[in-house]
Structure formats: C-alpha cells, structure tokens
JSON list of C-alpha atoms and ligand atoms in Angstrom, two decimals:
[
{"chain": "A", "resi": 202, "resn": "UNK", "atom": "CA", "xyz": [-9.12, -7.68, -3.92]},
{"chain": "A", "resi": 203, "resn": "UNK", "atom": "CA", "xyz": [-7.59, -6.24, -0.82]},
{"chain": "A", "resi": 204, "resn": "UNK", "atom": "CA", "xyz": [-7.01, -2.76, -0.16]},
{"chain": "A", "resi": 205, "resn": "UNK", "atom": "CA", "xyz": [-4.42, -1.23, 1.69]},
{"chain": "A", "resi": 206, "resn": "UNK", "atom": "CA", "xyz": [-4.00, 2.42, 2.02]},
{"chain": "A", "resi": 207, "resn": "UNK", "atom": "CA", "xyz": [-0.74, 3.73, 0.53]},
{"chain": "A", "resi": 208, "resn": "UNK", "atom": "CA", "xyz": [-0.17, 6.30, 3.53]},
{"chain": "A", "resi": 209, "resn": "UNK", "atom": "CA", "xyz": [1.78, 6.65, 7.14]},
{"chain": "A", "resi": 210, "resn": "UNK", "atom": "CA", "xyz": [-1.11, 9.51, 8.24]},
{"chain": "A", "resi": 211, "resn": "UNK", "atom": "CA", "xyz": [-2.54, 7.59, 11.43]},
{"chain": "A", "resi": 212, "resn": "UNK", "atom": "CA", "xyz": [-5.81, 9.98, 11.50]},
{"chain": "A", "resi": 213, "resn": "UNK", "atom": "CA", "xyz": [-6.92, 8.93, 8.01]},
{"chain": "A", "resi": 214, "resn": "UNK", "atom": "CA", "xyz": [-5.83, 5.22, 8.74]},
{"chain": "A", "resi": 215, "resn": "UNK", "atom": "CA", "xyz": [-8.31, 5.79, 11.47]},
{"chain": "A", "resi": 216, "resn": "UNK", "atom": "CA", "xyz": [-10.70, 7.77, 9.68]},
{"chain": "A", "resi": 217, "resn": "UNK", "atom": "CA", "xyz": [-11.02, 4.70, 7.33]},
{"chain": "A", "resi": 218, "resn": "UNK", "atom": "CA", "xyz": [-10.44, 2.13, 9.38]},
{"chain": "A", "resi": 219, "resn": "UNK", "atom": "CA", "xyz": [-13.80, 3.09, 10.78]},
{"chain": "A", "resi": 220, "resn": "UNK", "atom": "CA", "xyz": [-15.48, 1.71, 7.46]},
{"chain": "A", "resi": 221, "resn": "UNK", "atom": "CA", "xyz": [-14.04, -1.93, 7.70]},
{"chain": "A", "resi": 222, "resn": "UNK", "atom": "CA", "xyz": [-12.41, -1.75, 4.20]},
{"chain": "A", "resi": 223, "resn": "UNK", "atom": "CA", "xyz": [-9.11, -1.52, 5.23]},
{"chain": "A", "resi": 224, "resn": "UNK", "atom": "CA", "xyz": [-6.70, -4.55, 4.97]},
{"chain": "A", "resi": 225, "resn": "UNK", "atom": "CA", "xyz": [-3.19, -3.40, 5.46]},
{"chain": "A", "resi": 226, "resn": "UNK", "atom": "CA", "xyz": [-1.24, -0.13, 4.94]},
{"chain": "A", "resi": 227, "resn": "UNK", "atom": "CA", "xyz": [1.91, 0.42, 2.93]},
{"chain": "A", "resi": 228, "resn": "UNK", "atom": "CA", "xyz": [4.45, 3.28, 3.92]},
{"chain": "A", "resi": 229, "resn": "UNK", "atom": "CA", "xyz": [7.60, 4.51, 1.75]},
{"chain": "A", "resi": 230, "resn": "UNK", "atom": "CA", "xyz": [10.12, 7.05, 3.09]},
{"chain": "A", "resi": 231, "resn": "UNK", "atom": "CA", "xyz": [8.26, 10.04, 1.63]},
{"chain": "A", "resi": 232, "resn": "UNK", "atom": "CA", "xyz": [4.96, 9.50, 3.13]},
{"chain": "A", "resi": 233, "resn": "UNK", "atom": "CA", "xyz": [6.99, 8.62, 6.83]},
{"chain": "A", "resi": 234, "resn": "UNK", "atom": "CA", "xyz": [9.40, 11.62, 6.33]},
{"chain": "A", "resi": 235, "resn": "UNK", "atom": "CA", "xyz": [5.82, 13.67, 5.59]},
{"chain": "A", "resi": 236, "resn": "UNK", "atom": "CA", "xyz": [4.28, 12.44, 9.09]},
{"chain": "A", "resi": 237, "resn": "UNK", "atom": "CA", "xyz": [7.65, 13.08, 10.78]},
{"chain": "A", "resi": 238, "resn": "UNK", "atom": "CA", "xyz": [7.20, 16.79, 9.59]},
{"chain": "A", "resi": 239, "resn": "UNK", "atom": "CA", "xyz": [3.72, 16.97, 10.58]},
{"chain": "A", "resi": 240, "resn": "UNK", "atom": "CA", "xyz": [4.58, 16.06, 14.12]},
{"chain": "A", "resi": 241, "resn": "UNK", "atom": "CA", "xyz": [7.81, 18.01, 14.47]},
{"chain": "A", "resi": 242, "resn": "UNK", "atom": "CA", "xyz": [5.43, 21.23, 13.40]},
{"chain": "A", "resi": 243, "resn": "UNK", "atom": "CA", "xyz": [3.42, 20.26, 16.24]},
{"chain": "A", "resi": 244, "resn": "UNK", "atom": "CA", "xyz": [0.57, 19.26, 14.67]},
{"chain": "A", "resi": 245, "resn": "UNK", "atom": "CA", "xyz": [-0.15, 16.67, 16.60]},
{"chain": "A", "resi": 246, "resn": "UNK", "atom": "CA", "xyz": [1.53, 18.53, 19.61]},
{"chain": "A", "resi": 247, "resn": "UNK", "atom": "CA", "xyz": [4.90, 16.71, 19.41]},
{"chain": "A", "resi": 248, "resn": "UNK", "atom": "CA", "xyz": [7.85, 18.93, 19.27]},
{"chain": "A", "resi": 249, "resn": "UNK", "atom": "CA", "xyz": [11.59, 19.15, 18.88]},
{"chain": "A", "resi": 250, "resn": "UNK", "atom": "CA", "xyz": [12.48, 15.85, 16.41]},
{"chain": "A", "resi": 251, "resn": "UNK", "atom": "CA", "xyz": [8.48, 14.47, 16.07]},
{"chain": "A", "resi": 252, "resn": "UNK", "atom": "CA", "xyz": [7.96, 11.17, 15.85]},
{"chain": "A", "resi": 253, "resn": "UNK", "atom": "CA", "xyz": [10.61, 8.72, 14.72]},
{"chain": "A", "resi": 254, "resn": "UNK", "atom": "CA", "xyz": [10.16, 6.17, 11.85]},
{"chain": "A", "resi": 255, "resn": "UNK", "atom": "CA", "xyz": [9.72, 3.21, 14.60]},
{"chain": "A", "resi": 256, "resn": "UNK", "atom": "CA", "xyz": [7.02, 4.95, 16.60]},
{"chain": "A", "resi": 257, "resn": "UNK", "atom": "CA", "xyz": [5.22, 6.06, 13.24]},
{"chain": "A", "resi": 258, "resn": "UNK", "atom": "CA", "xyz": [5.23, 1.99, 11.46]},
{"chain": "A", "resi": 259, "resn": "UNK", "atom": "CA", "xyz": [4.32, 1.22, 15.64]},
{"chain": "A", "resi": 260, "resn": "UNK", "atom": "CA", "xyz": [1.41, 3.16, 15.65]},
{"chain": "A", "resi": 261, "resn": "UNK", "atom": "CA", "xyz": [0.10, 1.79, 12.12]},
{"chain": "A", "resi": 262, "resn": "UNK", "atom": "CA", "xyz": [0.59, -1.75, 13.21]},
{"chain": "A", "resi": 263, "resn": "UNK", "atom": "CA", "xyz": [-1.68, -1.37, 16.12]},
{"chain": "A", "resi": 264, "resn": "UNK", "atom": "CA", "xyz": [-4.12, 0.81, 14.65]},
{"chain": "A", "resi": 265, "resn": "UNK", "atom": "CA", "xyz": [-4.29, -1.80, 11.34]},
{"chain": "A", "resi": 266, "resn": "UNK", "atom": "CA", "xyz": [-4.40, -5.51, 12.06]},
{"chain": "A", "resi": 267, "resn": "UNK", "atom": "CA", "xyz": [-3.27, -6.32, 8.62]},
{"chain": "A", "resi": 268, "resn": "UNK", "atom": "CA", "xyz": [0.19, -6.23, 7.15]},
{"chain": "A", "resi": 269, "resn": "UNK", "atom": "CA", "xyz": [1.89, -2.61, 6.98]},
{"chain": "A", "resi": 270, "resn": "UNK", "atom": "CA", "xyz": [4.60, -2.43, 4.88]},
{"chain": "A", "resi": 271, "resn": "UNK", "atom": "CA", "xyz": [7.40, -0.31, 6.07]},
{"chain": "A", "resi": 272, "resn": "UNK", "atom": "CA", "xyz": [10.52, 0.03, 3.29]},
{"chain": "A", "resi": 273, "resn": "UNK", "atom": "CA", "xyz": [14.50, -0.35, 4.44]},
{"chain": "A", "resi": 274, "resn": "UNK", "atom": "CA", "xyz": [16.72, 2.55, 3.45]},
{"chain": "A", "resi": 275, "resn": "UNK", "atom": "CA", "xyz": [19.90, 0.57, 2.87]},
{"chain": "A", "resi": 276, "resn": "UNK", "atom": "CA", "xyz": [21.35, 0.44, -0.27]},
{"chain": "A", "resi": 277, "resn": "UNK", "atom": "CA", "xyz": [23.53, -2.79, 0.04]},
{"chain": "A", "resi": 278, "resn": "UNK", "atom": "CA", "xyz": [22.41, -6.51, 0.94]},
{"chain": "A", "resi": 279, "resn": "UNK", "atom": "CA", "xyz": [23.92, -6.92, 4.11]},
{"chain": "A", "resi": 280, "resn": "UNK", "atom": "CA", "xyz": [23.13, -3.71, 5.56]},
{"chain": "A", "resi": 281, "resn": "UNK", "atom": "CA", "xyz": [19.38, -4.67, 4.33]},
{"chain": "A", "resi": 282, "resn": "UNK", "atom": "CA", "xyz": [19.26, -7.55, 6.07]},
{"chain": "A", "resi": 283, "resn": "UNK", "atom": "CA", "xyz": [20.60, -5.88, 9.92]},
{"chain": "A", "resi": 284, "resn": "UNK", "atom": "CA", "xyz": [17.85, -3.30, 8.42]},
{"chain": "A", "resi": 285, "resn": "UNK", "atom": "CA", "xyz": [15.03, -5.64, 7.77]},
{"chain": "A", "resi": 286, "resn": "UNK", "atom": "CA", "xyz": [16.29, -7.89, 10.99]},
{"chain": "A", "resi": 287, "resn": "UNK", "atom": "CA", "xyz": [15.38, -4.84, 12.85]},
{"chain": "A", "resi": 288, "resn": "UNK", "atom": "CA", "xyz": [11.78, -3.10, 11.47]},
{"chain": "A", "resi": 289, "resn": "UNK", "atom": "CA", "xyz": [10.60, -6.73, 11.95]},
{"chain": "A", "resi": 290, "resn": "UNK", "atom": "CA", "xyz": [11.21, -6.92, 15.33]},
{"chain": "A", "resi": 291, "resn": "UNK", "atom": "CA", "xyz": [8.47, -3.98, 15.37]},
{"chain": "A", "resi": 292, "resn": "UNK", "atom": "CA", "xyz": [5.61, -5.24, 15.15]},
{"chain": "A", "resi": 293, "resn": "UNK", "atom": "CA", "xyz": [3.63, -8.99, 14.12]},
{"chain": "A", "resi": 294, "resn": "UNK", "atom": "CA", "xyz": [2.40, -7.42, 11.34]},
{"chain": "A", "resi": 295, "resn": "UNK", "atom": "CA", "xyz": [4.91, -5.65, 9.78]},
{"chain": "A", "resi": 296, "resn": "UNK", "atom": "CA", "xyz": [6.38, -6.10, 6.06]},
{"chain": "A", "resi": 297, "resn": "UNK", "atom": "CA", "xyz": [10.02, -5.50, 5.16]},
{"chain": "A", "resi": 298, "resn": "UNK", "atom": "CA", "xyz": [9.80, -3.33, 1.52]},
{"chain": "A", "resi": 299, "resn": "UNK", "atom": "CA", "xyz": [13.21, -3.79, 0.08]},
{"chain": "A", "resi": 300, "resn": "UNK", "atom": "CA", "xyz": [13.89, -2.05, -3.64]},
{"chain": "A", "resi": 301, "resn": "UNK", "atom": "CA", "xyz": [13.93, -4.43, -6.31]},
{"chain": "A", "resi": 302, "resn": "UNK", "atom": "CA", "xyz": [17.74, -4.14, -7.40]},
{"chain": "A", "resi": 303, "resn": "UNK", "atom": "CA", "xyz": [20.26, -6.82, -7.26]},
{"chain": "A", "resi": 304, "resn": "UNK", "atom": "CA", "xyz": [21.15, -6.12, -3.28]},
{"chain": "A", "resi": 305, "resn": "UNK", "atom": "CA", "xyz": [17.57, -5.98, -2.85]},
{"chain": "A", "resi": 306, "resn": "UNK", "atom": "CA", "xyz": [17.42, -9.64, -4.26]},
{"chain": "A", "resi": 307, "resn": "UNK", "atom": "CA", "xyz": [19.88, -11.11, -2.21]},
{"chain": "A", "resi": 308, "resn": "UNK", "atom": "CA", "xyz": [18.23, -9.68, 0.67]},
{"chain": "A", "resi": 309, "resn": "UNK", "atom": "CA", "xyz": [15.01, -11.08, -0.03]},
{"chain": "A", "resi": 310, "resn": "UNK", "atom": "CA", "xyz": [16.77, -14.12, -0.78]},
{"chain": "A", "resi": 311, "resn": "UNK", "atom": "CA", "xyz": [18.57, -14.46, 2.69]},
{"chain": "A", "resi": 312, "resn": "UNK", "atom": "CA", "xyz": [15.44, -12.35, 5.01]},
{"chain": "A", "resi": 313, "resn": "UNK", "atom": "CA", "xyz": [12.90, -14.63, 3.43]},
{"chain": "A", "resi": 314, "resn": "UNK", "atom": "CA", "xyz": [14.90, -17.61, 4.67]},
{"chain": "A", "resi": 315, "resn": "UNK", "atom": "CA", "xyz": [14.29, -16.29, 7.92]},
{"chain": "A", "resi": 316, "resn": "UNK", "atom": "CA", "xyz": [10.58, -15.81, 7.38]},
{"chain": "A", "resi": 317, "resn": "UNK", "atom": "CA", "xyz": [10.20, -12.30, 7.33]},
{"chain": "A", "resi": 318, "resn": "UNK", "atom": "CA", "xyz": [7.29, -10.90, 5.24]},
{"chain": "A", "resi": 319, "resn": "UNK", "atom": "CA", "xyz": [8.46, -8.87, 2.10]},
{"chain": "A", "resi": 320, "resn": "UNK", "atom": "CA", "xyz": [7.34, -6.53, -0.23]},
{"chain": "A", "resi": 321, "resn": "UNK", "atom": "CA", "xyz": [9.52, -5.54, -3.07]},
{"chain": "A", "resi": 322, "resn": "UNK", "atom": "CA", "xyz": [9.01, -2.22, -4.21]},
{"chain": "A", "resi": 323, "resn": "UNK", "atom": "CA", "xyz": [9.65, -0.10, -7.30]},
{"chain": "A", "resi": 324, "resn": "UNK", "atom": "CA", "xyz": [8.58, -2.51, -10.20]},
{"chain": "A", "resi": 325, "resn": "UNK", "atom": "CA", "xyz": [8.18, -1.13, -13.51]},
{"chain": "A", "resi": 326, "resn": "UNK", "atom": "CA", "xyz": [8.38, -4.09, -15.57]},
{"chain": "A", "resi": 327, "resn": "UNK", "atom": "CA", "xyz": [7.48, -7.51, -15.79]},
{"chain": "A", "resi": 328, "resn": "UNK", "atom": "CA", "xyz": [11.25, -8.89, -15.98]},
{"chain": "A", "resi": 329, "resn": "UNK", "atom": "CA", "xyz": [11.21, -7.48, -12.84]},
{"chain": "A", "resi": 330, "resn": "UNK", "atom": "CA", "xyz": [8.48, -8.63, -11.24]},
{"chain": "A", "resi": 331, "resn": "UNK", "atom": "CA", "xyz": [9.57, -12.30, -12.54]},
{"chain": "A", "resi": 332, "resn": "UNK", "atom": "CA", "xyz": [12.55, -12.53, -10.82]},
{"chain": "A", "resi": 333, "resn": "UNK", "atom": "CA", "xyz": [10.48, -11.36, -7.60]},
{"chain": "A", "resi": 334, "resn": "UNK", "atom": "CA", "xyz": [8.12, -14.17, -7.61]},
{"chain": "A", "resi": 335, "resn": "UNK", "atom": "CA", "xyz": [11.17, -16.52, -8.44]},
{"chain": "A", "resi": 336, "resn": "UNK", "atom": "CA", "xyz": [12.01, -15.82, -4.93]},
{"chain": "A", "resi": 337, "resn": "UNK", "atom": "CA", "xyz": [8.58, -15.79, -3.43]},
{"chain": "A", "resi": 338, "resn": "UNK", "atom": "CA", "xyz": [8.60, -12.67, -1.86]},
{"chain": "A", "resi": 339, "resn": "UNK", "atom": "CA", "xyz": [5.28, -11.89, -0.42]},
{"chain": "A", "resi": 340, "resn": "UNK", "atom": "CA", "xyz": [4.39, -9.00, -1.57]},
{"chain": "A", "resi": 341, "resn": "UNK", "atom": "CA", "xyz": [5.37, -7.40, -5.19]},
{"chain": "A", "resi": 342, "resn": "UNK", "atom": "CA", "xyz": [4.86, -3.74, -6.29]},
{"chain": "A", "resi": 343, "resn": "UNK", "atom": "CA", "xyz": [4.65, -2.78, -9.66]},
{"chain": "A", "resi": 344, "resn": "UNK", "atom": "CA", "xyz": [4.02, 1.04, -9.83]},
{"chain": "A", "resi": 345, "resn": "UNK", "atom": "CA", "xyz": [1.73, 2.26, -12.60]},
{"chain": "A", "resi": 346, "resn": "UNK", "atom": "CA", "xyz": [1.23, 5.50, -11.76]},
{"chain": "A", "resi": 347, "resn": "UNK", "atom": "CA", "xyz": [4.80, 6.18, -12.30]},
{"chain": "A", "resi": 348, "resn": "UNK", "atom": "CA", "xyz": [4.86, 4.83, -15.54]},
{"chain": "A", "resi": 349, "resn": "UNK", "atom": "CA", "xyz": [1.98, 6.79, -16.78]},
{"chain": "A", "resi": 350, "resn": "UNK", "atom": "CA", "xyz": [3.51, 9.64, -15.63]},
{"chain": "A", "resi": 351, "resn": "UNK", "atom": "CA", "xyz": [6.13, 8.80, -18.30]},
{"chain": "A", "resi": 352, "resn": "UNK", "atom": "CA", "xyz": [4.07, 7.61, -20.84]},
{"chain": "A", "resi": 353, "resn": "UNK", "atom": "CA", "xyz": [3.75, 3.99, -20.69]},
{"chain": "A", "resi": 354, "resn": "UNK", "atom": "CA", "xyz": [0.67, 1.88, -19.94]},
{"chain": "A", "resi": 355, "resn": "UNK", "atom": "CA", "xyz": [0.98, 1.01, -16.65]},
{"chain": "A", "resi": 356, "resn": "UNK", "atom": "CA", "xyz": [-2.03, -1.43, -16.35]},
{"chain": "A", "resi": 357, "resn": "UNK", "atom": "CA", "xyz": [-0.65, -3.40, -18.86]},
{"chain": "A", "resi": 358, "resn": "UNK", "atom": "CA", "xyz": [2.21, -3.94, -16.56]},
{"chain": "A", "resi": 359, "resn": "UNK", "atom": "CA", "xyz": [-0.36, -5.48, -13.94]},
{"chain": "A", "resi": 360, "resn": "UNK", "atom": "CA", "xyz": [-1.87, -7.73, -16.82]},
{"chain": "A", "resi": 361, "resn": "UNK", "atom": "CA", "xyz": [1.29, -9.17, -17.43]},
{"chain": "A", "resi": 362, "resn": "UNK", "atom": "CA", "xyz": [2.67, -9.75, -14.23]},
{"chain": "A", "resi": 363, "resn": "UNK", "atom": "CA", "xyz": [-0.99, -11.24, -13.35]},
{"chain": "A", "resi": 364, "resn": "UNK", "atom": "CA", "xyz": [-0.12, -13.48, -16.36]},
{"chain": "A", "resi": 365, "resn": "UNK", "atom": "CA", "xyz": [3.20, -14.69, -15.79]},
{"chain": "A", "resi": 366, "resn": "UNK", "atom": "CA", "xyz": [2.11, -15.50, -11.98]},
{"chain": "A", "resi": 367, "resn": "UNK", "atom": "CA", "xyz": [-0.54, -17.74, -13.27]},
{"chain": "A", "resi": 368, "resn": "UNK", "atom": "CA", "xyz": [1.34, -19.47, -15.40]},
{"chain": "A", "resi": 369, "resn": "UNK", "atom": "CA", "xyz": [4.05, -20.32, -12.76]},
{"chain": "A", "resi": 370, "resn": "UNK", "atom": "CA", "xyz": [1.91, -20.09, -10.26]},
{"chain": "A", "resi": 371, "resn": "UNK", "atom": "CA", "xyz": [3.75, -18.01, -8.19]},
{"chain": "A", "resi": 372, "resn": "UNK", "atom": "CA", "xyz": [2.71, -17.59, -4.47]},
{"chain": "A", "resi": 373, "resn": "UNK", "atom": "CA", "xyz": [3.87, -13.76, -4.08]},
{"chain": "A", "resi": 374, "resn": "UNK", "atom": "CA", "xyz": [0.98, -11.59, -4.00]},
{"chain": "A", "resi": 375, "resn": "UNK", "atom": "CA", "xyz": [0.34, -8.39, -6.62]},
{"chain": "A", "resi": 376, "resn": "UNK", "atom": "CA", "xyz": [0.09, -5.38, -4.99]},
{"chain": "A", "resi": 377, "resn": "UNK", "atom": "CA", "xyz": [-0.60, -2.72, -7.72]},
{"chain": "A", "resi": 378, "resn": "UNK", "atom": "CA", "xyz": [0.91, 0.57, -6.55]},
{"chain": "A", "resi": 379, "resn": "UNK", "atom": "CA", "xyz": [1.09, 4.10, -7.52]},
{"chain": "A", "resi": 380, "resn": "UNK", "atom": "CA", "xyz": [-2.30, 5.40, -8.75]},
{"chain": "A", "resi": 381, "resn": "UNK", "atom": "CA", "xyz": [-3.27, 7.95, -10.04]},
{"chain": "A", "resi": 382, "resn": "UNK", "atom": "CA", "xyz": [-7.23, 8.07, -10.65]},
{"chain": "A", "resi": 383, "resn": "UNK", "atom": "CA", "xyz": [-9.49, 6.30, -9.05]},
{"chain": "A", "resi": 384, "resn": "UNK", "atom": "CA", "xyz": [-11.10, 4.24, -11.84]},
{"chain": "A", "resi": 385, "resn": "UNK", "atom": "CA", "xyz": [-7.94, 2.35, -11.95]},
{"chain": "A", "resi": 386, "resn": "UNK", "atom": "CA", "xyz": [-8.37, 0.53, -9.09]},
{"chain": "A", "resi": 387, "resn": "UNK", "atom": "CA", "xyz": [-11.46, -1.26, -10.59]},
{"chain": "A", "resi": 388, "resn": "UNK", "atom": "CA", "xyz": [-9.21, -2.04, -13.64]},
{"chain": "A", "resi": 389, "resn": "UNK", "atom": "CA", "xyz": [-6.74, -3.79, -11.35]},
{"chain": "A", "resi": 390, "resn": "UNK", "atom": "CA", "xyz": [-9.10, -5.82, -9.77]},
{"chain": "A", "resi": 391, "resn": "UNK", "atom": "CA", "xyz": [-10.75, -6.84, -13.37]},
{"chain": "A", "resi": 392, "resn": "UNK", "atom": "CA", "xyz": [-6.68, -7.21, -14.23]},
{"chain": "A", "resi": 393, "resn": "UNK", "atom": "CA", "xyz": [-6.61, -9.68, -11.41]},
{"chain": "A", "resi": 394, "resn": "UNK", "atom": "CA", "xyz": [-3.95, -7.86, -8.82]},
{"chain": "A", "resi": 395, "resn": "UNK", "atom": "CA", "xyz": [-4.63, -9.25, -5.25]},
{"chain": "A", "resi": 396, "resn": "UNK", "atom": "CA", "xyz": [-4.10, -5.86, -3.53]},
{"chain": "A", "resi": 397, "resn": "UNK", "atom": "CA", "xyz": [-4.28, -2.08, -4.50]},
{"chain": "A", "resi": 398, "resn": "UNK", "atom": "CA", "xyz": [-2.35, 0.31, -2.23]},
{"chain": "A", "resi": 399, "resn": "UNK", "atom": "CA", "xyz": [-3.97, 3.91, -2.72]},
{"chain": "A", "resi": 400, "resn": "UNK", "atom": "CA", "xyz": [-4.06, 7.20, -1.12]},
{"chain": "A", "resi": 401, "resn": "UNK", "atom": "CA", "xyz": [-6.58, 7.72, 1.69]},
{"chain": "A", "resi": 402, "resn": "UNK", "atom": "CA", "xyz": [-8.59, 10.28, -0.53]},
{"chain": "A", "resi": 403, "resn": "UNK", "atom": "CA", "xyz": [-8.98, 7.21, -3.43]},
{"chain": "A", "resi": 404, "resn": "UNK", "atom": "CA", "xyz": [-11.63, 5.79, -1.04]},
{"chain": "A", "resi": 405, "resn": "UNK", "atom": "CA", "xyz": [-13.43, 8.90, -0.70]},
{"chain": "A", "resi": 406, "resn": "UNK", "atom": "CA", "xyz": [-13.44, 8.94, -4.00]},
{"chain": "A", "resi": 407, "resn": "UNK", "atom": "CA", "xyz": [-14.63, 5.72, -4.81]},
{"chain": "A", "resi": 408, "resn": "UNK", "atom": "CA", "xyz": [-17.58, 5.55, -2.58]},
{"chain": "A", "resi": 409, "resn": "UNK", "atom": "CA", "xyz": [-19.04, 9.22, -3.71]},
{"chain": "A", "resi": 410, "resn": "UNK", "atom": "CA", "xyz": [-22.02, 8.78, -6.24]},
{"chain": "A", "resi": 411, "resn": "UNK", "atom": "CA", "xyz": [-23.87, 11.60, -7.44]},
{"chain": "A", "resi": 412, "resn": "UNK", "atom": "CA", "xyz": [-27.05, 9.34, -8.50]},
{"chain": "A", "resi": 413, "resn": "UNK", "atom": "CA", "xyz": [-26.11, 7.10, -4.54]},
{"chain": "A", "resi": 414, "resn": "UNK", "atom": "CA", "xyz": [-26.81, 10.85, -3.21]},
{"chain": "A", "resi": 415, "resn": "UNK", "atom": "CA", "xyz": [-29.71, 11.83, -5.76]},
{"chain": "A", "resi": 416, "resn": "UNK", "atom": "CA", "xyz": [-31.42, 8.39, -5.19]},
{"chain": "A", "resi": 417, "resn": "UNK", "atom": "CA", "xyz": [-30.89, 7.94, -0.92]},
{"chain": "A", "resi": 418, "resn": "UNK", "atom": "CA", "xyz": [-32.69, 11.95, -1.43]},
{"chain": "A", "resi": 419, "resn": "UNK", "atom": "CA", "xyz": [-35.56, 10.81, -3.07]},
{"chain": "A", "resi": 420, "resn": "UNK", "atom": "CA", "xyz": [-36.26, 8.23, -0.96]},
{"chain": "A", "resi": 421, "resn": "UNK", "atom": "CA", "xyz": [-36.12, 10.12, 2.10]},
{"chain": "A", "resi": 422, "resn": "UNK", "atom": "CA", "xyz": [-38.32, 12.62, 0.89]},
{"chain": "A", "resi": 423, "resn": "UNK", "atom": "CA", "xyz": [-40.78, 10.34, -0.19]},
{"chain": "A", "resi": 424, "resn": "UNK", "atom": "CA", "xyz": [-40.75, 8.51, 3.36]},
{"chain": "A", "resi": 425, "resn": "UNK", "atom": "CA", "xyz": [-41.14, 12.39, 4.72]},
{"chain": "A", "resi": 426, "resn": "UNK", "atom": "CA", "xyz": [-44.60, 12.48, 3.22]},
{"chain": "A", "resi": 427, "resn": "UNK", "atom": "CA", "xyz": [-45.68, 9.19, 4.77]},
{"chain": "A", "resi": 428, "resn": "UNK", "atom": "CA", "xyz": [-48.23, 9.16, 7.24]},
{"chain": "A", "resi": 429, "resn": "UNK", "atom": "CA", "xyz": [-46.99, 8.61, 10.67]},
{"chain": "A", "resi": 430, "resn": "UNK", "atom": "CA", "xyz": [-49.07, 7.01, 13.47]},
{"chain": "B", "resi": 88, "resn": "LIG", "atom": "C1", "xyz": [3.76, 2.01, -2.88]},
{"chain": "B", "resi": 88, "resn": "LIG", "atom": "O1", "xyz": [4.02, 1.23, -1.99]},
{"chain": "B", "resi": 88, "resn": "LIG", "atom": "C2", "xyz": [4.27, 3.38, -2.96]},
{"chain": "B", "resi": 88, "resn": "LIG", "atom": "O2", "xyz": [4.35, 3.91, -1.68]},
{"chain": "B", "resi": 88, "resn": "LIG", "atom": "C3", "xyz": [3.38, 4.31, -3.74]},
{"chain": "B", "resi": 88, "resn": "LIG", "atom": "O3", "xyz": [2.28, 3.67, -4.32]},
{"chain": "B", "resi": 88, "resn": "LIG", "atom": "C4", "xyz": [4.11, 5.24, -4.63]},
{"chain": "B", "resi": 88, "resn": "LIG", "atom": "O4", "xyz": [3.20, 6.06, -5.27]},
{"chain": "B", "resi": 88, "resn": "LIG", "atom": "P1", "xyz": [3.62, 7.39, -6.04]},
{"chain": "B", "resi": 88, "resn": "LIG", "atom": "O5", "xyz": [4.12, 7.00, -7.38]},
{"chain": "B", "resi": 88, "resn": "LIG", "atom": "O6", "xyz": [2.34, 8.16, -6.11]},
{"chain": "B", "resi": 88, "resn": "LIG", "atom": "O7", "xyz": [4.67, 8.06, -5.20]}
]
C-alpha cells in the first residue's frame, strides 16, 4: 500500500521524506489555507500575503516525486475545468481533487479526457465511489474518519468500495482518507485500499514501539559489556 501524507507542511514532508516511505502527498484547502497562515505570521520569514496556493502545491511537487493532490475550489463544471486546466499546468506531478458532486462528475468526465490526473474527494459512500470508478478517475477518496466522527463504520466503507472495484475491475485507485488513529491504516491495507493519506504525526506514530525501544536497549547494553580488542 502506498502512503501519502495528508498535509501541505513542506518541513514535515521533508522531515519524512528523509525515511523513503513517502509516495505522494494530498492537500485540501484547510491544510493550504493553514500553511498560508503559517507563512503570512512569518514563520517561515515570509510576510505581508505568505505564500500563495501555487507556490505552496510548487514546493510539494518538487520536494515529493510522487503525485500531490491539490483540490479545485470551483463549485460548477466549467469553472472546474479552467480550474483544473490551470493547477495542472503546475507541476508533472500534480493531481486535480475535484468534489464528488454532479459538477464534479462532469468535470472529471471532460478533464480526464484531457488526461489530467484526478482525485475525487469527499466520498462517504459506496454509491459514490461507484460512479467514480465508472469514470476512471485516478484517484478516489472515501473519508472514514469523517464518518466515524458521525457514527458510522467507516472501514466498512473501504471494504466495499475495495469490493465493488474488484468486481468491475475498476482501474481508479483507493485512497482511504481521513483517519483518525493510527491502527486504521493497517486495517486499510488488510481491507485492500491502494493508498492511505494520513497526517505527518500517523507515521511517527506507527513506527514507535515500546518493546522496538526496550529490545534495540538490551542489545546495546549487552554489546557494552563485550570485550573490545
Ligand atoms: C483527504 O484528502 C483529506 O484531505 C483528509 O484526509 C481529510 O481529513 P479530515 O477528515 O481529518 O479533515
């Protein structure tokens, strides 16, 4: 399963990219609205407007060689397509997320044509995620995260999108989105999802073993005691 990290923060995506896991990195408007702050606070000693949406997915793209998704903010087909027209023009490895609502569709429909990469965001069913792979987007989001926030079992969502795509055999890849503990991103690997998109923290997580730290302790102490020549 790939992992992409579900984040516009360039100093984590370089922090991680360090470790070789990462394989692409998906942005939304919150997360690139939260990195335009951060550099219009001068936190990265930018002032006055910070650093626009362009030069934040530009950044990514050459800091990642894998596919980073960056999301249109149109809410109407045509305007989607200028939109998505545009943010591909960015970079070779960007991804056009377009929300999956009936403008979104037709925008897929016509930007797909064209052979831009897509990834259609906000799925919270499998009806949903259906008519995405109908149209072979590339990439297709179902959030779980957001559904167990409201109750509902969002891994079954992922089982049952990883379901109908078998049976069809659907080319557009799962990427599970919208976690919210780390365990689940071994469940949507055993589920089957091609990708998981998670926070930069997640891998931290992850990795961190109290009996990895306990054992690697043990060992060193013992090779302390070893006569040396
Ligand atoms: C995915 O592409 C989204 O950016 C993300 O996973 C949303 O997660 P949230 O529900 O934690 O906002």
């Amino acid at each position: 399963m790939k992992i992409f990290l579900d984040t516009a923060n360039i100093a984590e995506i370089r922090r991680l990219n360090e470790l070789g896991i990462v394989d692409g990195v998906t942005t939304n408007p919150s997360w690139v609205s939260k990195e335009n702050r951060a550099s219009r606070e001068g936190k990265e000693g930018r002032e006055g407007k910070g650093k626009t949406f362009k030069e934040i997915v530009q950044e990514i793209c050459k800091e990642v060689k894998g596919p980073v998704s960056a999301e249109a903010t149109a809410t109407e087909a045509s305007a989607m397509i200028k939109e998505a027209r545009e943010i591909s023009g960015w970079a070779k490895n960007v991804v056009v997320k377009l929300p999956t609502t009936a403008e979104g569709l037709k925008a897929l429909k016509a930007v797909s044509e064209e052979g831009i990469k897509t990834n259609m965001t906000l799925v919270f069913s499998a009806n949903q995620a259906l008519l995405v792979g109908k149209l072979n987007a590339t990439y297709v989001s179902p959030f779980i995260g957001r559904l167990y926030d409201a109750g509902y079992d969002g891994m079954q969502l992922i089982k049952d999108v990883v379901a109908i795509y078998r049976n069809y055999k659907f080319r557009t890849q799962i990427l599970a989105a919208s976690f919210r503990e780390p365990r689940e991103v071994a469940e949507a690997a055993i589920a089957g999802a091609d990708v998981a998109t998670i926070k930069p923290e997640f891998v931290d997580q992850m990795l961190k073993n109290p009996f990895t730290d306990a054992g690697l302790k043990a060992f060193l102490d013992s090779w302390a005691t070893m006569a040396k020549k």
